[in-house]
XYZ file of C-alpha atoms in Angstrom:
232
model
C -17.136 27.404 2.897
C -18.230 23.160 3.987
C -19.395 21.474 1.378
C -21.234 18.113 0.773
C -18.851 16.829 -1.166
C -17.157 13.376 -1.176
C -13.574 14.583 0.010
C -10.713 11.775 0.140
C -6.752 11.182 1.171
C -4.292 9.728 0.267
C -1.598 9.669 2.368
C 2.454 9.593 1.242
C 5.234 8.672 3.265
C 9.502 7.275 3.276
C 8.114 4.333 2.371
C 5.045 3.925 -0.106
C 1.701 5.468 -0.009
C -1.490 4.304 1.732
C -2.793 3.256 -1.754
C -5.888 4.510 -3.196
C -7.784 6.938 -2.049
C -9.454 6.963 1.620
C -12.768 8.280 2.009
C -13.075 10.381 4.725
C -16.862 9.694 5.694
C -17.575 8.492 10.035
C -20.981 8.352 9.218
C -21.755 12.101 11.304
C -22.180 15.597 8.860
C -18.324 16.358 8.362
C -16.521 19.494 6.393
C -19.193 22.219 7.910
C -17.888 25.952 8.487
C -15.376 25.922 11.651
C -15.678 22.422 12.788
C -13.584 20.166 13.425
C -13.187 16.529 12.117
C -11.222 13.784 13.257
C -11.399 10.371 11.190
C -9.636 6.965 12.185
C -8.267 5.217 8.826
C -6.722 2.221 7.946
C -3.824 1.394 5.740
C -0.335 0.338 4.992
C 2.078 1.673 7.395
C 4.492 5.007 4.813
C 7.304 4.831 7.033
C 9.162 6.785 9.987
C 8.317 10.357 7.742
C 5.219 12.171 6.335
C 5.907 13.431 3.445
C 3.065 15.276 1.849
C -0.451 14.006 0.870
C -2.724 14.403 -2.110
C -6.029 15.221 -0.861
C -9.045 16.062 -2.472
C -13.311 15.834 -2.987
C -15.496 14.819 -6.172
C -17.413 17.750 -6.686
C -20.238 16.318 -5.864
C -23.302 17.319 -3.429
C -24.104 21.110 -4.399
C -28.036 22.055 -5.308
C -25.669 23.965 -8.518
C -22.536 24.557 -10.350
C -19.688 23.387 -8.182
C -19.234 22.321 -5.460
C -16.201 24.772 -3.246
C -14.627 23.398 0.361
C -11.636 26.355 1.635
C -9.718 23.934 4.462
C -8.091 25.756 6.725
C -5.214 22.599 8.526
C -4.769 19.201 8.330
C -3.187 17.406 11.443
C -2.099 13.685 11.006
C -0.714 11.509 13.697
C 0.898 7.891 13.001
C -0.724 5.772 15.336
C 1.862 3.157 15.196
C 4.481 5.117 15.480
C 2.951 8.330 17.029
C 4.817 10.324 14.363
C 2.589 13.308 13.661
C 2.328 16.261 10.597
C 1.114 19.390 10.459
C -0.718 20.961 6.709
C -1.316 25.376 6.588
C -3.828 24.758 4.051
C -6.330 28.138 3.859
C -7.019 27.624 0.604
C -9.958 26.865 -1.742
C -10.665 23.373 -2.759
C -12.592 24.663 -5.686
C -13.333 24.343 -9.815
C -13.827 28.262 -9.580
C -12.539 29.324 -6.985
C -8.161 30.418 -6.558
C -6.033 27.672 -7.259
C -9.695 26.370 -9.378
C -8.072 22.734 -7.954
C -10.821 20.241 -6.313
C -7.181 18.178 -5.789
C -4.172 19.188 -4.465
C -0.848 18.085 -2.854
C 0.324 19.501 0.235
C 3.408 19.788 1.819
C 4.215 19.305 5.737
C 4.363 23.367 6.954
C 3.585 25.486 9.676
C 2.769 28.661 6.486
C -0.050 28.156 4.282
C 1.284 28.968 1.015
C 1.643 32.000 -0.997
C -0.662 32.839 -3.432
C -0.467 35.115 -5.919
C -1.915 37.759 -8.333
C -2.723 37.440 -12.359
C -3.960 39.114 -14.707
C -5.479 37.636 -18.279
C -6.113 39.738 -21.058
C -8.255 38.739 -23.823
C -8.730 39.479 -26.905
C -11.532 38.392 -29.135
C -11.163 38.833 -33.329
C -12.988 41.825 -35.324
C -15.113 39.288 -37.045
C -17.811 37.752 -38.061
C -19.251 35.256 -35.699
C -15.704 35.956 -33.175
C -17.661 35.947 -30.098
C -19.549 33.410 -28.017
C -21.228 33.581 -24.910
C -19.716 29.544 -23.405
C -18.004 29.493 -20.307
C -14.324 30.003 -21.126
C -11.988 28.461 -19.213
C -7.856 28.538 -18.742
C -5.099 26.446 -18.321
C -1.276 27.833 -17.219
C 1.558 26.190 -17.283
C 4.619 27.408 -15.832
C 8.693 26.539 -15.445
C 9.820 27.350 -11.261
C 13.176 25.952 -10.764
C 13.255 23.517 -13.604
C 9.874 22.011 -11.971
C 6.872 22.600 -13.899
C 4.163 24.371 -12.105
C 0.190 23.833 -12.939
C -2.998 26.596 -12.783
C -6.386 25.286 -13.387
C -8.546 25.342 -15.149
C -10.552 28.299 -13.888
C -13.024 29.940 -15.608
C -12.915 33.437 -17.401
C -16.184 35.486 -16.031
C -16.498 39.066 -14.852
C -20.281 40.518 -13.943
C -20.087 41.940 -17.701
C -20.722 39.603 -21.634
C -17.412 38.930 -22.326
C -15.627 37.709 -25.141
C -17.743 39.583 -27.911
C -16.403 40.296 -31.601
C -13.578 42.553 -30.952
C -13.563 43.824 -27.587
C -10.736 43.206 -25.126
C -12.392 41.551 -21.525
C -9.391 41.955 -18.469
C -9.941 38.750 -15.299
C -8.212 38.819 -12.334
C -7.096 35.668 -10.637
C -4.966 34.302 -7.989
C -3.229 31.216 -7.860
C 0.407 29.366 -6.864
C 3.271 30.895 -8.513
C 4.627 30.000 -12.055
C 7.330 31.110 -12.524
C 8.069 31.549 -16.189
C 4.523 30.721 -18.155
C 5.276 28.327 -21.086
C 1.802 27.708 -22.292
C -2.263 28.018 -22.040
C -4.317 25.597 -22.570
C -8.098 27.326 -23.475
C -11.189 25.506 -24.253
C -14.570 26.442 -24.833
C -18.187 24.082 -23.405
C -20.146 25.390 -26.271
C -22.944 26.160 -23.327
C -25.087 29.895 -23.858
C -27.890 31.041 -25.910
C -28.677 29.586 -28.518
C -26.127 26.607 -27.957
C -23.005 29.111 -27.692
C -21.317 29.620 -30.638
C -17.495 28.880 -32.192
C -14.625 31.733 -29.818
C -12.855 33.947 -32.554
C -9.721 34.651 -30.011
C -6.656 36.834 -31.465
C -4.353 37.115 -28.563
C -4.241 36.239 -24.844
C -1.770 38.233 -22.082
C -1.031 36.672 -18.828
C -0.115 39.069 -16.515
C 1.985 38.457 -13.736
C 1.534 41.322 -11.303
C 4.792 39.769 -8.596
C 6.336 39.458 -10.603
C 5.935 42.805 -12.943
C 6.497 40.606 -16.267
C 3.680 39.856 -19.507
C 4.051 37.050 -21.463
C 1.608 37.189 -24.754
C 0.681 34.371 -27.011
C -0.748 34.466 -30.460
C -3.656 32.672 -31.146
C -5.342 33.463 -34.514
C -7.853 31.017 -34.637
C -11.365 29.322 -33.430
C -11.902 27.654 -30.557
C -14.440 24.388 -30.698
C -16.671 23.267 -28.643
C -14.727 21.240 -25.915
C -11.889 21.308 -27.785
C -9.089 22.605 -26.169
C -6.151 24.517 -27.735
C -3.314 24.869 -26.925
C -0.943 28.163 -26.791
C 3.062 28.634 -26.335
């Protein structure tokens, strides 16, 4: 749950924000598992009310793969006004752990955010060369109470040999409540055996386990290396 990545924060209040992201670094070995770290920042006054924060890391410091950090909570005190806000976080900041984001906006509160389960099914077309060994990522966009909600991009992977010709693969992921799922963005990195390959996706299903609804996106198209394809 700890990280060696560079963690930074922006604080937003009723009179403005602290400007560019401030790196949280007090010269100690910060962000170790089970530890509490204290930082003192000099920044513009954001006002009498702390409304939200953006906190995240730069995904650096890992020997292999992505850097992951699990943050339990954040407390902020304005040393000039004495105003204090607590943020119950209890989530991963990671590219490959839900909600698959290394930077997130948080609002004050003493309850952890709800996490919802989704079942993703990809249907690889039954065409010559349709399969791929590349790494596939998915980004979902929904609409909840008139506002857009984004999840990802997050990797689609299991222990099996995914994305083979004519095969439907199932992935179970967790993330924020998306409401009505409006669109999906699929991408593959072209890596893998012999440089991977373009991938022909026939269809994508997204099942909201809590709402017991399923949204299907028809594709029937090739997804080329590092070229996102938006499905609506």
